[in-house]
Coordinates of C-alpha atoms and ligand atoms in Angstrom, one line a residue:
X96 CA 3.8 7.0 -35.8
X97 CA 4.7 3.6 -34.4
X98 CA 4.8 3.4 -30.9
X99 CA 6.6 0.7 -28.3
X100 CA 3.4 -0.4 -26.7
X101 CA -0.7 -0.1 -27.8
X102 CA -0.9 0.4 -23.9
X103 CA 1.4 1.5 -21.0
X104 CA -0.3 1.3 -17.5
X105 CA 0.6 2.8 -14.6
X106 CA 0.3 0.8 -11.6
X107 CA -0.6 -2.7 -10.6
X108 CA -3.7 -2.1 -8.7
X109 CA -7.2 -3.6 -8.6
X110 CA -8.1 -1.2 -12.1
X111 CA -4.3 -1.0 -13.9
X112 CA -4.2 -4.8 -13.5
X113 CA -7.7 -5.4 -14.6
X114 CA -7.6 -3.4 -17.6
X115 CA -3.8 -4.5 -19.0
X116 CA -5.3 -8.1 -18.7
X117 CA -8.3 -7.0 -20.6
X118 CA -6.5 -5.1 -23.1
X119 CA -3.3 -7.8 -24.1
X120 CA -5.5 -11.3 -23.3
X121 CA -8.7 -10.6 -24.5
X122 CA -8.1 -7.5 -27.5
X123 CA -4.6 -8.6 -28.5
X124 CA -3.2 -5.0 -27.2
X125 CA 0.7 -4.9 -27.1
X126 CA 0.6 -4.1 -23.6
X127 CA 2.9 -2.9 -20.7
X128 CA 2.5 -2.2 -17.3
X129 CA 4.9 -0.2 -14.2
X130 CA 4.9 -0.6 -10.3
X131 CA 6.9 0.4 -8.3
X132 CA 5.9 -1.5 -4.9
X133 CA 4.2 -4.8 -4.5
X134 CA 1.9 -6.3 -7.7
X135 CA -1.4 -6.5 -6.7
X136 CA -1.9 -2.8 -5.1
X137 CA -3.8 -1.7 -2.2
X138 CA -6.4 -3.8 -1.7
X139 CA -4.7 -7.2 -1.8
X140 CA -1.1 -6.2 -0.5
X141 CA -2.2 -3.6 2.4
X142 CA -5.9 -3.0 2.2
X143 CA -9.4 -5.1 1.8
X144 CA -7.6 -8.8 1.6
X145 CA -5.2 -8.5 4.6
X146 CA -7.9 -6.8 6.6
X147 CA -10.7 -9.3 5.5
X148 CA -8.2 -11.7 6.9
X149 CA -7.5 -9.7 10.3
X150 CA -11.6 -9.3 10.6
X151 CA -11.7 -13.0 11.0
X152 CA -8.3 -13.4 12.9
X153 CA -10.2 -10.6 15.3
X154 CA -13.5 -12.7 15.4
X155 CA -12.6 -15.7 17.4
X156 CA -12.6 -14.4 20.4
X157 CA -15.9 -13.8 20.3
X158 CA -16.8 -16.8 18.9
X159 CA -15.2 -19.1 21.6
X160 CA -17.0 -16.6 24.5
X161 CA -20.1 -17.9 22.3
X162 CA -18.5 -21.2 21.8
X163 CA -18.5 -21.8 25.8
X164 CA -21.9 -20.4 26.1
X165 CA -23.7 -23.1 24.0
X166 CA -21.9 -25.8 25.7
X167 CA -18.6 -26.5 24.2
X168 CA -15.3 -26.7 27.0
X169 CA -13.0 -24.2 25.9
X170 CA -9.9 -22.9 27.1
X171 CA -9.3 -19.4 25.3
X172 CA -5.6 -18.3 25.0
X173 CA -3.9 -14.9 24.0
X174 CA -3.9 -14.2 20.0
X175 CA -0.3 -15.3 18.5
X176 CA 0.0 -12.4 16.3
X177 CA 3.3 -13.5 14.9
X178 CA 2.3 -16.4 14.1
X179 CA -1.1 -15.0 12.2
X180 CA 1.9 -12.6 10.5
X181 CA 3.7 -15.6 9.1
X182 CA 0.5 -16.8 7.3
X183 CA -0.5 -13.4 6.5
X184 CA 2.7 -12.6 4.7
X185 CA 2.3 -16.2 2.8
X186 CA -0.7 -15.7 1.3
X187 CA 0.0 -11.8 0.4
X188 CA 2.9 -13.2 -1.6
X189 CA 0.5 -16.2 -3.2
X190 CA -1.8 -13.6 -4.0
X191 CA 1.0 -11.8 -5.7
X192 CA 2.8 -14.3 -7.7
X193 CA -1.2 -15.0 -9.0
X194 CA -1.4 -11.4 -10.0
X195 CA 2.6 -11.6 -11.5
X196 CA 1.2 -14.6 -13.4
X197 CA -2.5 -13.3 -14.7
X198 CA -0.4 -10.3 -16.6
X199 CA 2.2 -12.9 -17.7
X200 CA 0.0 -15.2 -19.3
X201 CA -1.7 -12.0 -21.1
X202 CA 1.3 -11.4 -22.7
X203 CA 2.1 -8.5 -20.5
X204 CA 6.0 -6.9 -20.1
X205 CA 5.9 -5.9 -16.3
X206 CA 8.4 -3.0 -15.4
X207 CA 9.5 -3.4 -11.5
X208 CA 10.0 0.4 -11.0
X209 CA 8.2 3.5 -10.6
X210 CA 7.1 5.4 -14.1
X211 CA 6.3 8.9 -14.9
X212 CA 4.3 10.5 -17.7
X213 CA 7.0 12.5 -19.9
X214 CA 4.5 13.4 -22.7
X215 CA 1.1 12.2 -24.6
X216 CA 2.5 9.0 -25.8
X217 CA 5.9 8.7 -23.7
X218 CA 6.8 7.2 -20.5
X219 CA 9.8 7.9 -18.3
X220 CA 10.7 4.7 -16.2
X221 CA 12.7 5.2 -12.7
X222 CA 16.2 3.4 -14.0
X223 CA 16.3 6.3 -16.9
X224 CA 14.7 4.6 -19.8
X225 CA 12.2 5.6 -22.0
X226 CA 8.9 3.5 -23.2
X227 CA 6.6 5.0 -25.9
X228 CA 2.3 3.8 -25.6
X229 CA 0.2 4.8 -28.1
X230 CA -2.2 5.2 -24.9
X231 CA -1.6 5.7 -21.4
X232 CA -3.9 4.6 -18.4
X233 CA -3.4 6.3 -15.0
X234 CA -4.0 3.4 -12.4
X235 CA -1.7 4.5 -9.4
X236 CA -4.6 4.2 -6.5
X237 CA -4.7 6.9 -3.5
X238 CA -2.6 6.1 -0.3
X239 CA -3.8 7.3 3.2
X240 CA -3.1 10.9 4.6
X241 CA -2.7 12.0 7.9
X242 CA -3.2 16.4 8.5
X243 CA -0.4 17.8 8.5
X244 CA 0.0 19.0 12.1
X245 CA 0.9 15.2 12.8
X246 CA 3.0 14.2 9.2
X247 CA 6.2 13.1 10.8
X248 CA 5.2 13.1 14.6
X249 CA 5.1 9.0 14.4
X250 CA 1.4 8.1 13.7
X251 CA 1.3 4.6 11.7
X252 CA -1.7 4.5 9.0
X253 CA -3.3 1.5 7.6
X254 CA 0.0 0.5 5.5
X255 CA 1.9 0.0 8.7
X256 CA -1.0 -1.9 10.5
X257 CA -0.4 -4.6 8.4
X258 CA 3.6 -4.4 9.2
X259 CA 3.5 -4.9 12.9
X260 CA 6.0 -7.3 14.4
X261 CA 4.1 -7.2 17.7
X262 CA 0.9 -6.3 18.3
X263 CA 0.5 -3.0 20.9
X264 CA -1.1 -3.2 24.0
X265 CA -3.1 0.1 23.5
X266 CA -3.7 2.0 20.5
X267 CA -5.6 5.3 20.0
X268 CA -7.0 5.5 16.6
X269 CA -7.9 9.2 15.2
X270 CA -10.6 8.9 12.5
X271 CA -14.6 7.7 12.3
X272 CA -14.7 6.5 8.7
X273 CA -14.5 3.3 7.0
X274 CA -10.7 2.2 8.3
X275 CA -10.8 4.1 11.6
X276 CA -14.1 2.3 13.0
X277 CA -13.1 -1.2 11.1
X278 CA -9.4 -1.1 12.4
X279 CA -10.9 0.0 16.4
X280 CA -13.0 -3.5 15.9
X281 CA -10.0 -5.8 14.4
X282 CA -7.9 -4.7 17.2
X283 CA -10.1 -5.0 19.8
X284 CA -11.0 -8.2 19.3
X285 CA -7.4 -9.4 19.1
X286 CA -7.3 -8.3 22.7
X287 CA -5.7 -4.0 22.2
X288 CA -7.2 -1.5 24.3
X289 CA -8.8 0.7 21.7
X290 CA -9.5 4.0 22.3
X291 CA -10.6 5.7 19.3
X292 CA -11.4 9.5 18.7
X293 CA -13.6 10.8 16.3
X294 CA -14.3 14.6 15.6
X295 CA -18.0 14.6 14.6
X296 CA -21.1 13.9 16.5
X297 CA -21.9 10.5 15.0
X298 CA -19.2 8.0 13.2
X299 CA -19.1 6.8 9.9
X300 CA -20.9 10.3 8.0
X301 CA -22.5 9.3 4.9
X302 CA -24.1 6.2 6.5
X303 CA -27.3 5.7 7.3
X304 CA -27.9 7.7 10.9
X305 CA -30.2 4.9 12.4
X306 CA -27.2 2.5 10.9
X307 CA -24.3 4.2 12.2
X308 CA -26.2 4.3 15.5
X309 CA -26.3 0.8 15.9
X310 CA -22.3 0.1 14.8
X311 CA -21.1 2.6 17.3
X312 CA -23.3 0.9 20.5
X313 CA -22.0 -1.9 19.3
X314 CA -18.2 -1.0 18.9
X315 CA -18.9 0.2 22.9
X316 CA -20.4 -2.9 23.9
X317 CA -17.6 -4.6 22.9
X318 CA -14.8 -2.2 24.8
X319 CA -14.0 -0.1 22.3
X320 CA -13.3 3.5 24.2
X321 CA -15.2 5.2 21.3
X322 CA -15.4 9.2 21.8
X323 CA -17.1 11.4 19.6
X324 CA -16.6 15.1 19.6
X325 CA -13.1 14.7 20.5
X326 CA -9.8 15.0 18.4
X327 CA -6.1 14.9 19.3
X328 CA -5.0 18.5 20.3
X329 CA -1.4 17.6 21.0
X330 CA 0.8 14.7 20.6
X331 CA 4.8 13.8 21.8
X332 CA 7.1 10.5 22.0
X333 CA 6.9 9.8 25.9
X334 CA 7.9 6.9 28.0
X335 CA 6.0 3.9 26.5
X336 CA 4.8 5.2 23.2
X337 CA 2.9 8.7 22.7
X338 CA 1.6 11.0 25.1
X339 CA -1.9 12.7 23.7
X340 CA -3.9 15.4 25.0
X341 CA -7.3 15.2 23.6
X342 CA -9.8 18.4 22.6
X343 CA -11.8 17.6 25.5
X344 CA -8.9 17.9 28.0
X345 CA -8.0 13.9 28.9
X346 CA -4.0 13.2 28.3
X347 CA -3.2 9.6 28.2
X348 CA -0.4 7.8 26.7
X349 CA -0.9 4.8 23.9
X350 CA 1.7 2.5 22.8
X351 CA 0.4 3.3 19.2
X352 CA -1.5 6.1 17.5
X353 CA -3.0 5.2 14.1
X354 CA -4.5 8.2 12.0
X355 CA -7.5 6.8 9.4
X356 CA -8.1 10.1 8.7
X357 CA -9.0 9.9 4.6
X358 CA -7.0 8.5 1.2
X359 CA -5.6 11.3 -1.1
X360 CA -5.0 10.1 -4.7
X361 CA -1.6 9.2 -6.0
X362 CA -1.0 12.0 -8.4
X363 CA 2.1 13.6 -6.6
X364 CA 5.5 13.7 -9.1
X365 CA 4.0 11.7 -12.1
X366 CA 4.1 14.5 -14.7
X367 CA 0.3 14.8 -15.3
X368 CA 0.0 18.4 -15.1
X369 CA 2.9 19.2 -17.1
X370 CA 1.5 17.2 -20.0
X371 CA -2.2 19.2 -19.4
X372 CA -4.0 16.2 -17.5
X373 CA -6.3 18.3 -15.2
X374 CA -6.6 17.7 -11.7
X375 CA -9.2 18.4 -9.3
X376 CA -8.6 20.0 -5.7
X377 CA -8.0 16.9 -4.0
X378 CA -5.2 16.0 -6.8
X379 CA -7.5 13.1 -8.1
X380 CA -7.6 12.7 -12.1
X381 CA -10.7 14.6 -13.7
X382 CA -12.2 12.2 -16.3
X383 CA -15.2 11.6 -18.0
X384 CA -17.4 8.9 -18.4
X385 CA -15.1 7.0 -20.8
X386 CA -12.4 7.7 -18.4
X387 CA -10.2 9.8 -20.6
X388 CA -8.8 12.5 -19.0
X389 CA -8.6 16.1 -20.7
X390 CA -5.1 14.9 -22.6
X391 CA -7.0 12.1 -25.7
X392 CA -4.1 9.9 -25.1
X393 CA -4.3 9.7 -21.5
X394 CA -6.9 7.4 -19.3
X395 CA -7.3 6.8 -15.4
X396 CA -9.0 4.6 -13.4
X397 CA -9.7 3.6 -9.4
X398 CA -8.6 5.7 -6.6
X399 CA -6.8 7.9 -8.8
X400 CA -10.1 9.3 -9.8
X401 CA -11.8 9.6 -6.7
X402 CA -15.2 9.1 -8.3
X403 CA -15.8 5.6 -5.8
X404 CA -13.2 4.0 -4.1
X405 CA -13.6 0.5 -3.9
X406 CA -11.7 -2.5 -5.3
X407 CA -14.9 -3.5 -7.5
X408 CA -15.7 -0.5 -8.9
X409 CA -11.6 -0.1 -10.0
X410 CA -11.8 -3.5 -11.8
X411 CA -15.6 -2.3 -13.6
X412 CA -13.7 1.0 -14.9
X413 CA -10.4 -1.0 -15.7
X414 CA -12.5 -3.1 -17.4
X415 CA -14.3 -0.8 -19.4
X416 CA -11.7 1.2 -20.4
X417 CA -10.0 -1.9 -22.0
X418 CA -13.7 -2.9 -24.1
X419 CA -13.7 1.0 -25.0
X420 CA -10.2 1.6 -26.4
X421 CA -8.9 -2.0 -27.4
X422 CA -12.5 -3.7 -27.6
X423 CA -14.3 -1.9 -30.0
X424 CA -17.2 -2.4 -27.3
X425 CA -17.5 1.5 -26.1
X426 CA -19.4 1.7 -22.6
X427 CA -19.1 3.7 -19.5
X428 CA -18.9 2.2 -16.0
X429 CA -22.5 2.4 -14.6
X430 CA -21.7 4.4 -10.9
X431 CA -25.5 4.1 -9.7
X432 CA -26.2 1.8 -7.1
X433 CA -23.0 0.7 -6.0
X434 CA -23.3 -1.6 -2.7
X435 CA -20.6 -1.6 0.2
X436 CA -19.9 -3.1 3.6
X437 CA -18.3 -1.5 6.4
X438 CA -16.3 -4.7 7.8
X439 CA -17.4 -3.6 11.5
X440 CA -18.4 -6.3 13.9
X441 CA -21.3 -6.3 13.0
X442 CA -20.9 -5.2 9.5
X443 CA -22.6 -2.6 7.7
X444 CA -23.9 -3.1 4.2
X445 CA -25.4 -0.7 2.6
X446 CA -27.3 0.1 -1.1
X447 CA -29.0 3.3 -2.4
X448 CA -30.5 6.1 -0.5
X449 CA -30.3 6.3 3.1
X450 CA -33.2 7.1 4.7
X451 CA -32.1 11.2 5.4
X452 CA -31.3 11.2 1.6
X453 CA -34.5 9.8 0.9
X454 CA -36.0 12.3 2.9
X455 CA -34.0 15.0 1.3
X456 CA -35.3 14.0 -2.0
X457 CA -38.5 13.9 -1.4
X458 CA -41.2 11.4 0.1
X459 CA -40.4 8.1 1.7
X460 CA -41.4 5.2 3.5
X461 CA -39.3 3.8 6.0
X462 CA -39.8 0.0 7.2
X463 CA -37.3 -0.9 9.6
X464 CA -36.6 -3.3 12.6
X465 CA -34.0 -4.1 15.5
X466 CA -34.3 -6.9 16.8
X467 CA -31.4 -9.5 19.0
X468 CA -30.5 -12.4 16.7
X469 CA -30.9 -15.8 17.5
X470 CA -27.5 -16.9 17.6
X471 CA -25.9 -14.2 19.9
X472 CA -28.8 -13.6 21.8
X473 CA -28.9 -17.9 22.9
X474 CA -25.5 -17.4 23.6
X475 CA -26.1 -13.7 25.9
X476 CA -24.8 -11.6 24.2
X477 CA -27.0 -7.8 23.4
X478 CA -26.2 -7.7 19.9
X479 CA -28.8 -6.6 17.9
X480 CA -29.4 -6.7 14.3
X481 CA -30.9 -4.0 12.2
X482 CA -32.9 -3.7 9.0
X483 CA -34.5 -1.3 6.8
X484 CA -35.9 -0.7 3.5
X485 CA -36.2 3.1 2.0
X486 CA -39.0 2.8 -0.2
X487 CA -40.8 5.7 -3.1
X488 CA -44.3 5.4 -2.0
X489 CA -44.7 6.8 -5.3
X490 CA -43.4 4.1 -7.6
X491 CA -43.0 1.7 -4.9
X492 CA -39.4 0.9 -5.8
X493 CA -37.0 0.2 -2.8
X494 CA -34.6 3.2 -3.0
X495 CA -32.5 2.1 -0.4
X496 CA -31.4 -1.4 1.8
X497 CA -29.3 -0.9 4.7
X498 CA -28.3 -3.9 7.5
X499 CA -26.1 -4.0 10.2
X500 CA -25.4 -7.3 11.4
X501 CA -23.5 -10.5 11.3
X502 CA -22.4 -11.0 7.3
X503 CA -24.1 -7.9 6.7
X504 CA -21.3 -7.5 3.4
X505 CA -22.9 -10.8 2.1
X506 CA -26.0 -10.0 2.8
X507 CA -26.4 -6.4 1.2
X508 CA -24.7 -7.8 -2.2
X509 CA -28.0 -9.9 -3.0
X510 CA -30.4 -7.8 -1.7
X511 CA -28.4 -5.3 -4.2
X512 CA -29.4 -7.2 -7.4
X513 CA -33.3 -6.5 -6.2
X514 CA -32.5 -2.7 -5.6
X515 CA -30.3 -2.4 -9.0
X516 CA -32.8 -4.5 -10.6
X517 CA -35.9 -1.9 -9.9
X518 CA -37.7 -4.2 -7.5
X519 CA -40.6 -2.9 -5.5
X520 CA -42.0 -3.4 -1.7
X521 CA -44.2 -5.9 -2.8
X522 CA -42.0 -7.9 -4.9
X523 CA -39.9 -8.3 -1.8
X524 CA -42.4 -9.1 -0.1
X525 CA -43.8 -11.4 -2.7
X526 CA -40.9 -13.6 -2.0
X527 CA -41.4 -16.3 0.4
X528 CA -39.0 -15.8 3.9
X529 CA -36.1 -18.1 4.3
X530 CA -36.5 -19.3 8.4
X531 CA -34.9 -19.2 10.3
X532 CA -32.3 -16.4 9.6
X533 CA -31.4 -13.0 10.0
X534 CA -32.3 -11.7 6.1
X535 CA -35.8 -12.9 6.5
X536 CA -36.8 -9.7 7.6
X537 CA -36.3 -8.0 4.8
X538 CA -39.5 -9.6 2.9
X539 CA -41.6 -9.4 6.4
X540 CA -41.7 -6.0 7.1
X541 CA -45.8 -5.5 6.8
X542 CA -46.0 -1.5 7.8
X543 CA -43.5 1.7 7.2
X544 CA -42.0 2.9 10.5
X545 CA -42.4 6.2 9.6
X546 CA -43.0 8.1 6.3
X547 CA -41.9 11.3 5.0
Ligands
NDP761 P1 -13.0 8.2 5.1 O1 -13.0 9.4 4.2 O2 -14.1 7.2 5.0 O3 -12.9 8.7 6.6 C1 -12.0 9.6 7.1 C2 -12.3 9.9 8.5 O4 -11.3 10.7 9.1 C3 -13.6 10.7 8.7 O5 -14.2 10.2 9.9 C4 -13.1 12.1 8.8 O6 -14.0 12.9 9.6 C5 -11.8 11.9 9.6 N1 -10.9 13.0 9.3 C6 -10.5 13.5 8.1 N2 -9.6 14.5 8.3 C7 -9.4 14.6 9.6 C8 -8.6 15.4 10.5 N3 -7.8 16.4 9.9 N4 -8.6 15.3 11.8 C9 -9.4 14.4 12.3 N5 -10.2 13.5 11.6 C10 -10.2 13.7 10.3 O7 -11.6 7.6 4.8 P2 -10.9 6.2 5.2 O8 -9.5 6.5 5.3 O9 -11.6 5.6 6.4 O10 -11.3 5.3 3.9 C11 -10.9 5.8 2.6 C12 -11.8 5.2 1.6 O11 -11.3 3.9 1.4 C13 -13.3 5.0 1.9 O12 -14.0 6.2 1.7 C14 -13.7 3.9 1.1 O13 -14.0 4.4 -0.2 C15 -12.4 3.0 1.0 N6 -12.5 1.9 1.9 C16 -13.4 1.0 1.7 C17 -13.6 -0.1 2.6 C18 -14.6 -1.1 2.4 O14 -15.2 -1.2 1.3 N7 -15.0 -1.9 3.4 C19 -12.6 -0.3 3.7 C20 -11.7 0.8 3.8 C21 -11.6 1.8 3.0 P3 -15.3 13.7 9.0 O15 -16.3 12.6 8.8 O16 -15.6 14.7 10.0 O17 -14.8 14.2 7.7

């Protein structure tokens, strides 16, 4: 059977992009790819680049409080959001005319409109044509959900953050993960009164606990309203933007209510079920380790899958997939040891076991230290910085890194290469310190904390 395409994609994402590149440019694949919003997906259109961006936007406040502190004469102003919007929405559409021209230059025929899977080998495009792939990759990301109680009542998610045209004077965000707690610290630093709620004891679950300790003192310190235990109990339009009443009885209203409350997959409508793609309880795309999906023909990648979501870890399975099925190069995406930052001020980064899964797995040695860095500390502020290592006493091999501080996201992905790499205590410690900085700790801690 002869088909239209060796490949159709579905979705210009981080993976989709990443493996229809692959697939045409590098194995000569006759390759086509479908989206139906803006080339380049979630993280460069409304997720990690624009918010990287906004992080820094956010920071300089800060920095001129410090600026004046070691001497220089500065005059602060308010933040010019508009005109941080104009630049914003420039280099979103450079980044996506680079995407547009990375498939082009593969050799890639882009469809401009939403695509469906009619069967194994066929898909239906939104204007009523028909495509045939020999294979078909699933690459159409996650977008954010809110709970259902508040679908419709007028809460903006992350994809409207982005959209503002003016910035609000107070915001109550709903949510303690990754985009709640790094949206309450962009925002405050632009000068909004953030309030943010979040239901559990402790922000940030999954993290390490002495870690997520140290973000949320430090989101408070900075005048973030942060309250734990508490949820939004009942919200309605009133004068001036949305009245709340929270679980623990306080009603106040907030020109904007943002719900980060979790990213579903993007599964909804596309056909997969119908053709016998199986689907977990979330909706996400069950495949295994070649990411093939129950249906031969049929491939996903990135959010889609729910297996980790992060840009990186897309692009490594998009990747993959392409060496697997066009490559002749068969090899699964290696999920272990996967470092992240949470893009908090300060960030977290964070690699391996946290010290309560350490714990949980068996024995473990715990060196870690808090300390006030130079830099903020001249200038009088109490930010501190914390380190720690998660060591087997066993084997000696450092499980687990985990930093909060200043360029904690550049930070963790070095110390990652040691961790992925094997390396023990001592061969951390083996290596000289670079003075004076932050990271130096990391090869000076002499004796465990506490073991386990
Ligand atoms: P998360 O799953 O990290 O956090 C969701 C938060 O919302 C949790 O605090 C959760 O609480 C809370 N929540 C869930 N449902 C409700 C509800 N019904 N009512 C109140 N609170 C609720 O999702 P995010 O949206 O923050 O991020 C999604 C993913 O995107 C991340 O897991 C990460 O993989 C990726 N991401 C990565 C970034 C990075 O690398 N820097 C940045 C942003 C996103 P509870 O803990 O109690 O369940």
């Amino acid at each position: 059977m002869t088909f239209d395409h060796d490949l159709f994609v579905i979705g210009g994402g981080s993976g989709g992009v990443r493996a229809a590149r692959i697939a045409a440019g590098e194995h000569g694949a006759r390759v086509a790819l479908a989206e139906a919003d803006r080339m380049g997906g979630t993280c460069v259109i409304r997720g990690c680049v624009p918010k990287k961006l906004m992080v820094f936007a956010s920071s300089y406040r800060a920095a001129m409080a410090d600026a004046a502190a070691y001497g220089w004469q500065v005059q602060p102003g308010a933040f010019d959001w508009r005109a941080f919007r104009a630049k914003l929405d420039a280099e979103l559409d450079r980044l996506e005319a680079a995407y547009r021209g990375g498939l082009k230059s593969a050799g890639v025929a882009v469809f401009d409109c939403r695509a469906t899977v009619a069967d194994p080998h066929t898909v239906a495009l939104a204007d009523g044509r028909r495509v045939t792939a020999k294979h078909i990759l699933i690459a159409t990301g996650g977008r954010p959900s809110v709970p259902p109680a508040v679908a419709g009542a007028g809460v903006l998610t992350s994809d409207d953050i982005f959209r503002l045209e003016t910035l609000p004077r107070s915001v109550l965000i709903v949510g303690g993960g990754f985009i709640a707690c790094e949206f309450a610290c962009i925002l405050n630093g632009m000068g909004v009164d953030v309030t943010q709620f979040y239901r559990g004891a402790q922000i940030l679950r999954g993290f390490d606990d002495e870690a997520r300790g140290h973000v949320a003192e430090a989101m408070r310190a900075q005048g973030i309203k942060l309250l734990t235990g508490a949820d939004a109990a009942e919200l309605k339009p009133a004068e001036g933007g949305t009245w709340v009443r929270a679980t623990t009885g306080e009603v106040r209203v907030f020109e904007k209510v943002v719900y980060a409350t979790g990213r579903a997959p993007n599964t909804g409508g596309l056909g997969l079920e119908a053709i016998g793609v199986a689907l977990g309880g979330r909706g996400e795309v069950i495949v295994d380790q070649w990411s093939q999906t129950a249906v031969p023909s049929v491939y996903a990648v990135g959010d889609v899958t729910d297996r980790i979501n992060l840009t990186p870890v897309a692009i490594r399975e998009g990747h993959a997939f392409a060496d697997t099925v066009f490559g002749a190069r068969p090899r699964p995406v290696d999920h272990a040891l996967v470092a992240s930052a949470v893009f908090t001020q300060p960030e977290l980064g964070t690699v391996g076991l946290t010290e309560e899964e350490a714990r949980a797995a068996g024995p473990a040695e715990i060196y870690s230290t808090a300390f006030r860095p130079m830099q903020s500390a001249f200038a009088g502020r109490p930010d501190k910085v914390m380190m720690k290592l998660v060591v087997d006493p066993a084997s000696r091999r450092v499980l687990g890194c985990q930093i909060v501080a200043p360029n904690a996201g550049e930070m963790i992905q070095l110390a990652a290469i040691a961790v992925k790499m094997g390396a023990t205590k001592e061969e951390f410690d083996q290596t000289v310190a670079v003075h004076p900085t932050m990271a130096e700790e990391l090869v000076t801690m002499r004796k465990p904390v506490r073991t386990a």
